[in-house]
CSV table of C-alpha atoms and ligand atoms in Angstrom, one decimal:
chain,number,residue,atom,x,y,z
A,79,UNK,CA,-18.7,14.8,-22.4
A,80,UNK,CA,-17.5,12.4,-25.2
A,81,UNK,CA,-13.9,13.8,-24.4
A,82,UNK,CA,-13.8,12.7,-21.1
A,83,UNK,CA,-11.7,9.5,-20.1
A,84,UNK,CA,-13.3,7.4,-17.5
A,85,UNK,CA,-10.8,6.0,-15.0
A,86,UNK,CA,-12.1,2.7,-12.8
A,87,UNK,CA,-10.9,2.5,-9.1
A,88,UNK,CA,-10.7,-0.4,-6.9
A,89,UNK,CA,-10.2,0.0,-3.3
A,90,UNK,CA,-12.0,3.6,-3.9
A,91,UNK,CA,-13.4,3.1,-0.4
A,92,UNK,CA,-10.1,2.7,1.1
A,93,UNK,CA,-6.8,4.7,1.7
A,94,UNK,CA,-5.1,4.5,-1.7
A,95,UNK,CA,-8.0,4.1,-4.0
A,96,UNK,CA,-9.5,6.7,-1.8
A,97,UNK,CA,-6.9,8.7,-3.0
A,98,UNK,CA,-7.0,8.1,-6.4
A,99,UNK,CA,-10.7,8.7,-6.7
A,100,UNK,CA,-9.9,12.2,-4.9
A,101,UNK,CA,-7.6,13.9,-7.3
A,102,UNK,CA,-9.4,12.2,-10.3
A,103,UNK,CA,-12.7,14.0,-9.5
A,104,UNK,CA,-10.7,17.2,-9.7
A,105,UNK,CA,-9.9,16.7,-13.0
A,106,UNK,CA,-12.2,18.1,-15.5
A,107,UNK,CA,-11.0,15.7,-17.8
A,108,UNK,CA,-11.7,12.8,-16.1
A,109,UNK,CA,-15.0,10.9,-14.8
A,110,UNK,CA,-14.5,8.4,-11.8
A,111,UNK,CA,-16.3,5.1,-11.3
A,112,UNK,CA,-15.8,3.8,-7.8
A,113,UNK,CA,-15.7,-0.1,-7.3
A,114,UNK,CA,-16.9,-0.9,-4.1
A,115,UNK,CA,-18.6,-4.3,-2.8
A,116,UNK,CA,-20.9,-2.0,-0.7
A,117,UNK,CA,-22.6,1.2,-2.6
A,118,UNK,CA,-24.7,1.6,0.2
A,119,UNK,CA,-22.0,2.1,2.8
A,120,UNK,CA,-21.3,5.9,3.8
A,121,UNK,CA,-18.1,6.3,2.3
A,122,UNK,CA,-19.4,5.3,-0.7
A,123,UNK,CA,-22.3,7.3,-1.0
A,124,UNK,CA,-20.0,10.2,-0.5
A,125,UNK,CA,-18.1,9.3,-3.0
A,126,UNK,CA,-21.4,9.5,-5.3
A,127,UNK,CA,-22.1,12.7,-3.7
A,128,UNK,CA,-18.8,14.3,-5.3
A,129,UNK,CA,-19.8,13.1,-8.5
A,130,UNK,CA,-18.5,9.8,-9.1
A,131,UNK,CA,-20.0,7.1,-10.6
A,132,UNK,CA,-20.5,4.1,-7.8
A,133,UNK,CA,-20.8,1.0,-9.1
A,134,UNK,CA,-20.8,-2.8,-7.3
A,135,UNK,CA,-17.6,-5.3,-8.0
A,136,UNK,CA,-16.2,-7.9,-5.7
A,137,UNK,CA,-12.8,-9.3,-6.6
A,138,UNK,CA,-14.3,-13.1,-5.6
A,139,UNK,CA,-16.6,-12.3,-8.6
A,140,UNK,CA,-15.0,-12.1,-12.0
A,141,UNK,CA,-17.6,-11.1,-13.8
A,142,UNK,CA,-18.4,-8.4,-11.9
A,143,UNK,CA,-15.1,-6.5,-12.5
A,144,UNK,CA,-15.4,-7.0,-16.4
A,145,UNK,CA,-18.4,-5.0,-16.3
A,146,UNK,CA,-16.8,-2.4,-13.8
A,147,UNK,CA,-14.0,-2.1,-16.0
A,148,UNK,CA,-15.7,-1.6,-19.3
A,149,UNK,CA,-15.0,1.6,-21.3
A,150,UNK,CA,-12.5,2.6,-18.6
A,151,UNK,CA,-9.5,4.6,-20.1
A,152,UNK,CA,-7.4,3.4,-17.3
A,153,UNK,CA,-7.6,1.3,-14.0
A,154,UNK,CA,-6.2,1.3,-10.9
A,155,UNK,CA,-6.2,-1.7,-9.4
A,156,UNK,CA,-5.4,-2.6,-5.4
A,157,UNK,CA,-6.1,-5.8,-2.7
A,158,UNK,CA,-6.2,-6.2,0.7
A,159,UNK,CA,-4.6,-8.9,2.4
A,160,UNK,CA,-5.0,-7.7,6.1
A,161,UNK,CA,-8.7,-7.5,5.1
A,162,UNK,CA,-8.7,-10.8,4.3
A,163,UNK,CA,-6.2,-11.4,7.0
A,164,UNK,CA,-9.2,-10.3,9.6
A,165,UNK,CA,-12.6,-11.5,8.5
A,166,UNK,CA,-13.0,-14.2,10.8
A,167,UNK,CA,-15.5,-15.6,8.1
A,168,UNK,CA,-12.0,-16.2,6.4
A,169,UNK,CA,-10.7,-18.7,9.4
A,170,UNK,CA,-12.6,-21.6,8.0
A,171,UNK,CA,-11.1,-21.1,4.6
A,172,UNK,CA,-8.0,-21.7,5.5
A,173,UNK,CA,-8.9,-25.5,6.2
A,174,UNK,CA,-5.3,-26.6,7.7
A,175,UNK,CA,-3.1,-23.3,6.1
A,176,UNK,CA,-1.9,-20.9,8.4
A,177,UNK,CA,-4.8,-18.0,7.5
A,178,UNK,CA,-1.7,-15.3,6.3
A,179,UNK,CA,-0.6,-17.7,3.9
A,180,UNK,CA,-4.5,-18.5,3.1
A,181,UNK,CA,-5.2,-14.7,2.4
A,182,UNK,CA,-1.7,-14.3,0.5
A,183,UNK,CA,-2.5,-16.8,-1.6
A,184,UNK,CA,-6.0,-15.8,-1.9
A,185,UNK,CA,-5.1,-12.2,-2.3
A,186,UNK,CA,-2.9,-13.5,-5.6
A,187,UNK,CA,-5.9,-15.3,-7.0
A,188,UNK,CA,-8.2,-12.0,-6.6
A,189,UNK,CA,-5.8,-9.9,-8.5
A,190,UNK,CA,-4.7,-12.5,-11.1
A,191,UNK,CA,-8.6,-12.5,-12.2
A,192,UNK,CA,-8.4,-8.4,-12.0
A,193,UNK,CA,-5.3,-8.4,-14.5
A,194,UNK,CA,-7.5,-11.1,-16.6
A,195,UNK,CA,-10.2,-8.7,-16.7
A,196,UNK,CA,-8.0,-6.0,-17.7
A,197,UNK,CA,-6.1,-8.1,-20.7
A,198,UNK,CA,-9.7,-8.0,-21.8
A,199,UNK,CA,-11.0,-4.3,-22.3
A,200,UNK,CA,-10.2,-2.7,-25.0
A,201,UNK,CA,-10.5,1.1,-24.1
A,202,UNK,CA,-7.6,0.6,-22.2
A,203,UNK,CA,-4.7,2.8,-22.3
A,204,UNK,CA,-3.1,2.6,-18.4
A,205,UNK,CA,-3.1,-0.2,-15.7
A,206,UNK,CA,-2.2,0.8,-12.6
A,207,UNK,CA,-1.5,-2.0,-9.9
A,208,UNK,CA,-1.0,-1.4,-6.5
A,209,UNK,CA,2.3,-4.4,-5.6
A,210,UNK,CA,4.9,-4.8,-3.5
A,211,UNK,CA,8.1,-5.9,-3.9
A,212,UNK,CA,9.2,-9.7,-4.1
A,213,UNK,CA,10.5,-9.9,-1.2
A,214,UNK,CA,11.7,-13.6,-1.8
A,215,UNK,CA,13.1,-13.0,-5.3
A,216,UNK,CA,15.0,-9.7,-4.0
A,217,UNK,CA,16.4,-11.2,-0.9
A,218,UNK,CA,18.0,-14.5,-2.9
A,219,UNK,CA,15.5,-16.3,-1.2
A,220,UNK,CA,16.6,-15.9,2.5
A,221,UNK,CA,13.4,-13.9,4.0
A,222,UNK,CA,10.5,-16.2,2.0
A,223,UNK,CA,7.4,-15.7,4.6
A,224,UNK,CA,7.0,-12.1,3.7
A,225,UNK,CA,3.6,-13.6,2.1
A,226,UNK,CA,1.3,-10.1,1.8
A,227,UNK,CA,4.8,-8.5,0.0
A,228,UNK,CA,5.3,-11.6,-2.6
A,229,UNK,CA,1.7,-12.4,-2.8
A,230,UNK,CA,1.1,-9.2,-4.7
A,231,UNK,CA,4.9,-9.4,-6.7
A,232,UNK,CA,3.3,-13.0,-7.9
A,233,UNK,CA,0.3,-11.7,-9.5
A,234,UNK,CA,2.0,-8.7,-11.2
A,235,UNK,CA,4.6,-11.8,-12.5
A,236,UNK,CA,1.4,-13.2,-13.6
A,237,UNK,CA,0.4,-10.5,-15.9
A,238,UNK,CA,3.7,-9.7,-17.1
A,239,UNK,CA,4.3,-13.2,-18.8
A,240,UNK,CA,0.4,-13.2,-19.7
A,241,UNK,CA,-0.4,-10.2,-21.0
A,242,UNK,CA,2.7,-8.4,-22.9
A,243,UNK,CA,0.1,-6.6,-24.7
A,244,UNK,CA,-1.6,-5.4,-21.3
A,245,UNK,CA,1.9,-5.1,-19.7
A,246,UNK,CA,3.1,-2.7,-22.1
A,247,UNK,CA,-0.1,0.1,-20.9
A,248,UNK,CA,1.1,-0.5,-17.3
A,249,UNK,CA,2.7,0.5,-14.4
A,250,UNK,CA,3.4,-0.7,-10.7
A,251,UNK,CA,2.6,1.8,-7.9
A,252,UNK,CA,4.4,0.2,-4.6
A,253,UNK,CA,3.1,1.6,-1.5
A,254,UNK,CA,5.9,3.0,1.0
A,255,UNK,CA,4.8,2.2,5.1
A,256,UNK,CA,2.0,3.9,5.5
A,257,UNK,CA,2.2,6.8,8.4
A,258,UNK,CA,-1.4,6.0,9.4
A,259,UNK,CA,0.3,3.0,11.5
A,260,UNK,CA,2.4,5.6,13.8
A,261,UNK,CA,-1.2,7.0,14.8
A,262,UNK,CA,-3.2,3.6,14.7
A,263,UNK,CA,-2.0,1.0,14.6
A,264,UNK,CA,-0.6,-0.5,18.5
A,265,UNK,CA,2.6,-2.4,16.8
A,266,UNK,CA,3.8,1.2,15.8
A,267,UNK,CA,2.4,3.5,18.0
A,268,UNK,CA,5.0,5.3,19.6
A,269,UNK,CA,5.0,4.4,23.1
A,270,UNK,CA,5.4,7.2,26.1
A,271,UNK,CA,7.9,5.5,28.9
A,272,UNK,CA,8.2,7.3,32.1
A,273,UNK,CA,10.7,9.2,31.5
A,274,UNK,CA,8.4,11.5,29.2
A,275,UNK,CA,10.5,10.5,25.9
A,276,UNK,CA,8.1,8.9,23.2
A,277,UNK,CA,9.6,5.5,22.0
A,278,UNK,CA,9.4,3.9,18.7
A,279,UNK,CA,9.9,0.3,19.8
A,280,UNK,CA,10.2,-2.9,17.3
A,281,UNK,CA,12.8,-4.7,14.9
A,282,UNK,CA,13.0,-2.2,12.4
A,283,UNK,CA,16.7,-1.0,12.0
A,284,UNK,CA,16.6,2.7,13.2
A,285,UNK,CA,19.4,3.3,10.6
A,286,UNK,CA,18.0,2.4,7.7
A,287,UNK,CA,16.3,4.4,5.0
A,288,UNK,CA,12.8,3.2,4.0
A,289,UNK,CA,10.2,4.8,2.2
A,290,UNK,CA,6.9,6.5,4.1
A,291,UNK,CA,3.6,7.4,2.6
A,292,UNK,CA,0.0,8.9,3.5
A,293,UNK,CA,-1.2,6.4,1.4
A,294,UNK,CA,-4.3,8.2,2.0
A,295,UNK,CA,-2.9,11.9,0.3
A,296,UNK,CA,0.0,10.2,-2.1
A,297,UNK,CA,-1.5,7.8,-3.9
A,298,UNK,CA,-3.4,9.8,-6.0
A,299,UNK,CA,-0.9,12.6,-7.0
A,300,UNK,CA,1.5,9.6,-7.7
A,301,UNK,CA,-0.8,7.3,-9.8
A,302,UNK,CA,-1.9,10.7,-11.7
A,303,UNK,CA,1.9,10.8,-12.5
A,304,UNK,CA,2.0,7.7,-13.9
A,305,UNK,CA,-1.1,8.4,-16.3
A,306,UNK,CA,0.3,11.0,-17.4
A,307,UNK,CA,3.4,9.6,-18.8
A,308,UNK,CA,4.7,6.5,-20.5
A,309,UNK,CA,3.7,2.5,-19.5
A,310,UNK,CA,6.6,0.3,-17.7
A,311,UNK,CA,7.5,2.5,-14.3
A,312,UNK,CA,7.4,1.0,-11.0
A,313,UNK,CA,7.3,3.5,-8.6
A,314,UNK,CA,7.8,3.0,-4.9
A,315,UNK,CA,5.7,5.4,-3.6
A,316,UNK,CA,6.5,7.9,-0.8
A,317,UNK,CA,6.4,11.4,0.5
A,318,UNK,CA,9.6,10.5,3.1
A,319,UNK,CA,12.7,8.3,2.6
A,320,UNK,CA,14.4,9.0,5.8
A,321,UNK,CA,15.3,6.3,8.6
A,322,UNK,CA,13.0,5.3,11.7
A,323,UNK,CA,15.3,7.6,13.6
A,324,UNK,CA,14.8,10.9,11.1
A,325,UNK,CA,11.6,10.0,11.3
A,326,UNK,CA,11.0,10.5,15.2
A,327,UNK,CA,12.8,13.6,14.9
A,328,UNK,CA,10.1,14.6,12.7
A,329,UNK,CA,7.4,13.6,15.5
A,330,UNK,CA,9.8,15.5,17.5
A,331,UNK,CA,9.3,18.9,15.6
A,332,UNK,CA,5.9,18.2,15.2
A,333,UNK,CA,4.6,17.9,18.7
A,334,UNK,CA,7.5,19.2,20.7
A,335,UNK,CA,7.8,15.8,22.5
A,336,UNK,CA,11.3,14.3,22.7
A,337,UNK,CA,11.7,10.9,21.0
A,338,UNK,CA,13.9,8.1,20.8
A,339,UNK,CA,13.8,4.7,18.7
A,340,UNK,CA,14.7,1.5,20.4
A,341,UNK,CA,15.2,-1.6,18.4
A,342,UNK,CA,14.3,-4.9,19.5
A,343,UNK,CA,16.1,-8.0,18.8
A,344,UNK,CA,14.2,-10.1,16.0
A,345,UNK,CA,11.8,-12.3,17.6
A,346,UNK,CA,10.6,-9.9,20.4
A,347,UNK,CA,7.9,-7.5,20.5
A,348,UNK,CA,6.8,-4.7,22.8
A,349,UNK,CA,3.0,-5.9,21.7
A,350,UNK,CA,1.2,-8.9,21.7
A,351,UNK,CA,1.6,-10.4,17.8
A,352,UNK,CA,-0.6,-13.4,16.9
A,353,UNK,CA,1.3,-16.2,16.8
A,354,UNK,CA,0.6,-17.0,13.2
A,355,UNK,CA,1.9,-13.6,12.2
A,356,UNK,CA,5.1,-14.5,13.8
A,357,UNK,CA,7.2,-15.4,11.2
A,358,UNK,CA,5.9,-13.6,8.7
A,359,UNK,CA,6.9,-10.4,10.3
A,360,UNK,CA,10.0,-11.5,11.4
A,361,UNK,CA,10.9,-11.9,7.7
A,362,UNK,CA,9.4,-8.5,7.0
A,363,UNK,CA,11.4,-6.7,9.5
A,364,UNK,CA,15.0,-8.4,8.3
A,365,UNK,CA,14.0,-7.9,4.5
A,366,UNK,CA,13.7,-4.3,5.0
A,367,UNK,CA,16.1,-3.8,7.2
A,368,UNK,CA,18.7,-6.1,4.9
A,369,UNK,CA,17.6,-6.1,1.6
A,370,UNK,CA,15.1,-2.7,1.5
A,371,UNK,CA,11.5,-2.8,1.2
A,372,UNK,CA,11.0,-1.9,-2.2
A,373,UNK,CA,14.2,-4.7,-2.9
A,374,UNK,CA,16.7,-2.0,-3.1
A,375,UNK,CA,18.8,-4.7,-5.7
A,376,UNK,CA,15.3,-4.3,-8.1
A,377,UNK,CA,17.4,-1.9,-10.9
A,378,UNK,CA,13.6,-1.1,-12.3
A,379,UNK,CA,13.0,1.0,-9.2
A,380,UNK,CA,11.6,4.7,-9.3
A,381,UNK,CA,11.7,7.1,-6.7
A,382,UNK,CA,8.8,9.5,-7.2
A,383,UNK,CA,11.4,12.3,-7.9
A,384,UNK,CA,13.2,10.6,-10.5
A,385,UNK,CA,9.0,10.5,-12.5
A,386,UNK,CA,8.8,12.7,-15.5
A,387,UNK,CA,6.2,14.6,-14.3
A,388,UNK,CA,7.3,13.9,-10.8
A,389,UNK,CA,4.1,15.2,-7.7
A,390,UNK,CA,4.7,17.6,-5.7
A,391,UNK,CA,3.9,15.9,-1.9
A,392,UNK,CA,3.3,16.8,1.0
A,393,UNK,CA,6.3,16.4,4.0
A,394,UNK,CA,6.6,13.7,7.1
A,395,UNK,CA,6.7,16.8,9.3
A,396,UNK,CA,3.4,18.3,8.2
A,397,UNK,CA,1.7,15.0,8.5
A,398,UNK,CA,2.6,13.9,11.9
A,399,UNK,CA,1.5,17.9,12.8
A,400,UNK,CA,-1.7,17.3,12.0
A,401,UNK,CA,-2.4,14.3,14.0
A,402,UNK,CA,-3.7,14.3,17.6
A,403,UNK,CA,-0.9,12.4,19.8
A,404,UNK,CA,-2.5,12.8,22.9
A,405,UNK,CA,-5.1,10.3,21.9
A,406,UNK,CA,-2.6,8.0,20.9
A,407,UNK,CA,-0.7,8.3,24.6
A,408,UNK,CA,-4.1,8.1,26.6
A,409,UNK,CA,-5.1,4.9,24.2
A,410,UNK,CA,-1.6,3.3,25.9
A,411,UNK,CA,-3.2,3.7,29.8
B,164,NAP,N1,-0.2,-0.7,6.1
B,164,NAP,C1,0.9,-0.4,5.3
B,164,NAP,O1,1.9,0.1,5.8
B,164,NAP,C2,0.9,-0.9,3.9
B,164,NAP,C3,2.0,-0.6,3.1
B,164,NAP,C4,2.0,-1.0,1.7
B,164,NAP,C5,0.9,-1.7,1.2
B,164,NAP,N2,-0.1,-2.0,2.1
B,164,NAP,C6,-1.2,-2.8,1.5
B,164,NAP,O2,-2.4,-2.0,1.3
B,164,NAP,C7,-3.5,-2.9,1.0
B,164,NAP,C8,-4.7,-2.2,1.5
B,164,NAP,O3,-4.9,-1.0,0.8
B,164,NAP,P1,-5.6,0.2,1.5
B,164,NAP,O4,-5.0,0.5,2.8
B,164,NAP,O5,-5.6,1.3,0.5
B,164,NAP,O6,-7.1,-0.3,1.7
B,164,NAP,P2,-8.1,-0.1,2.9
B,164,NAP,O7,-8.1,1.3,3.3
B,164,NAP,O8,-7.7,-1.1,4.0
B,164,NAP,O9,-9.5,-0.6,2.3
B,164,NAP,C9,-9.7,-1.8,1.6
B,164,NAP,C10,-10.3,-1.5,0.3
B,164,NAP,O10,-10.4,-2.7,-0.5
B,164,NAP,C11,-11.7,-2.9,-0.9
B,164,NAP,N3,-12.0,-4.3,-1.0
B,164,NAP,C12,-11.6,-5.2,-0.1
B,164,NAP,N4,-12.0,-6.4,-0.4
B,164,NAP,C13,-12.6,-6.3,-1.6
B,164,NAP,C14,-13.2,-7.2,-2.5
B,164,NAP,N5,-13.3,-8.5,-2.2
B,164,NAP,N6,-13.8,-6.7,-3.6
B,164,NAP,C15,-13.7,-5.4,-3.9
B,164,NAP,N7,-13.1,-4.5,-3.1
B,164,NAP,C16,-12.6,-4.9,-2.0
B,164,NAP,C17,-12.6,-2.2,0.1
B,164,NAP,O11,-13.8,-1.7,-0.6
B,164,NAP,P3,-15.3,-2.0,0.0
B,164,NAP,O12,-15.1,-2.3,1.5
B,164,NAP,O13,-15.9,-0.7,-0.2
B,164,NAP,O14,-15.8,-3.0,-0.8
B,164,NAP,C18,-11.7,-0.9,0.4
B,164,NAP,O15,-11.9,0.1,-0.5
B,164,NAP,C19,-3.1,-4.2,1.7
B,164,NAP,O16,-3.1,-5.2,0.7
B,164,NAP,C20,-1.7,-4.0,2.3
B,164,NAP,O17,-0.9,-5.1,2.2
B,164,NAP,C21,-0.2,-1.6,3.4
């Protein structure tokens, strides 16, 4: 229908864009083209099967994401820097870098030629880019290896002082820590010690509020926020903004297993970290746990509450209920 306003998503294969793509293609309003570097691959076929349109864009190719973008009404736009982080095809690109500062520099480059294409499509009324804060900027420069956080706050600098014209149609959607890393990922797994209490072992500061998201359920009820209402937010988005220790009380009503948090001293980890990544995380853990990790000093910051049309979310407690812990307990044997 002629009526219809065609929103372009990057990433549609992926958690946030994933999400995106699924509360666009409820909306009668709205068609959905799905960028994806693979159209044959099974998530994207089932994303054709729901009705979207599934078209092929790499961001290492330019000109393939002006003609994904063309006609689109608005864009959602998001990179992946662990991806690039763990294609070993990567390590030779590095040639001498450490490969995180490779990929976050890399990962600045892809999105600087996304916001180009964007400056550059006239049908345009919404840009929606997936950043995270600078962590560098926000923490007076004392924590400056937080490379995946800063490389995404350079590119969205990058359009700001390039673009006014496409800066004034957008908007910044910053993902809160994602809860999918309680369930997969082995750095935050909680761990079950003898004693039958699950721990929540690493350098985050149990005290300290930070913001959680099922970046795969959020992000789309968020971003449709910020389409429906005016250019210039930045959102950090989340469904919880509790502290590490709120949180396993959370896991606690959820499974009925007792939890605790212990908090390592910087430098130390209850996992094996790659070397490389040392640093790095170091300086991630000590920004958020001094400075915030959306740079709780930013004064453009918007909790998803304080949005006009602010999204009704799902809760921390429901999540973790509807994950299957004693997978993640037997993974640890
Ligand atoms: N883990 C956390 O707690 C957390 C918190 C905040 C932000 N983040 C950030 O989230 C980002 C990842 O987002 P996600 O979890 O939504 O993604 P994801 O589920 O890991 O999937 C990656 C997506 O990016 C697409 N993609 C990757 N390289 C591409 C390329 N060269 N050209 C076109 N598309 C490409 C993939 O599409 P195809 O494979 O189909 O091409 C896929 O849809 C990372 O940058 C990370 O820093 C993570």
């Amino acid at each position: 229908m002629a009526t219809e306003k065609l929103i372009v998503i990057l990433g549609a294969t992926g958690n946030q864009g994933g999400s995106v793509a699924e509360v666009f293609l409820q909306e009668p309003q709205w068609r959905v083209r799905a960028v994806t570097r693979n159209p044959a691959s099974t998530k994207a076929q089932a994303l054709a099967a729901r009705g979207a349109e599934v078209v092929q864009a790499d961001l290492d190719s330019p000109s393939t994401l002006s003609s994904a973008f063309e006609n689109a009404n608005a864009i959602f736009a998001v990179s992946d820097f662990w991806g690039l982080f763990g294609d070993p095809a990567n390590a030779a690109k590095a040639k001498g870098q450490s490969l995180n500062v490779w990929a976050a520099n890399h990962e600045t480059e892809q999105l600087k030629a996304v916001v180009d294409a964007a400056a550059r499509i006239p049908t345009l009324e919404r840009f929606v880019l997936s950043s995270l804060s600078n962590a560098t900027k926000w923490s007076r420069g004392r924590y400056t290896h937080v490379y995946h956080f800063d490389s995404k706050a350079k590119a969205e600098s990058y359009g700001k002082e390039t673009y006014p014209e496409l800066w004034n149609k957008t908007s910044i959607f910053q993902a809160g820590f994602f809860l999918s890393n309680f369930v997969s990922n082995p750095n935050f797994q909680p761990v079950m010690a003898a004693h039958g209490v699950a721990q929540f072992v690493g350098n985050l500061d149990p005290d300290v509020k930070l913001p959680f998201i099922a970046a795969e359920e959020d992000t789309g009820p968020i971003v449709k926020s910020l389409l429906q209402e005016s250019a210039g937010k930045n959102v950090i988005g989340y469904r919880g903004w509790c502290t590490l220790r709120e949180l396993s009380q959370a896991f606690t009503q959820a499974s009925g297993i007792e939890a605790e948090c212990i908090m390592l001293p910087k430098g130390q980890s209850h996992v094996p970290v790659p070397p490389i990544l040392g640093l790095e995380l170091d300086d991630n853990w000590a920004y958020c746990n001094e400075f915030g990790y959306e740079g709780r000093d930013d004064p453009t910051i918007l909790h998803p509450k304080d949005l006009d049309s602010s999204p009704q979310l799902d809760s921390v407690v429901n999540y973790f209920r509807k994950q299957d812990w004693s997978k993640v307990f037997k993974q640890e044997k």
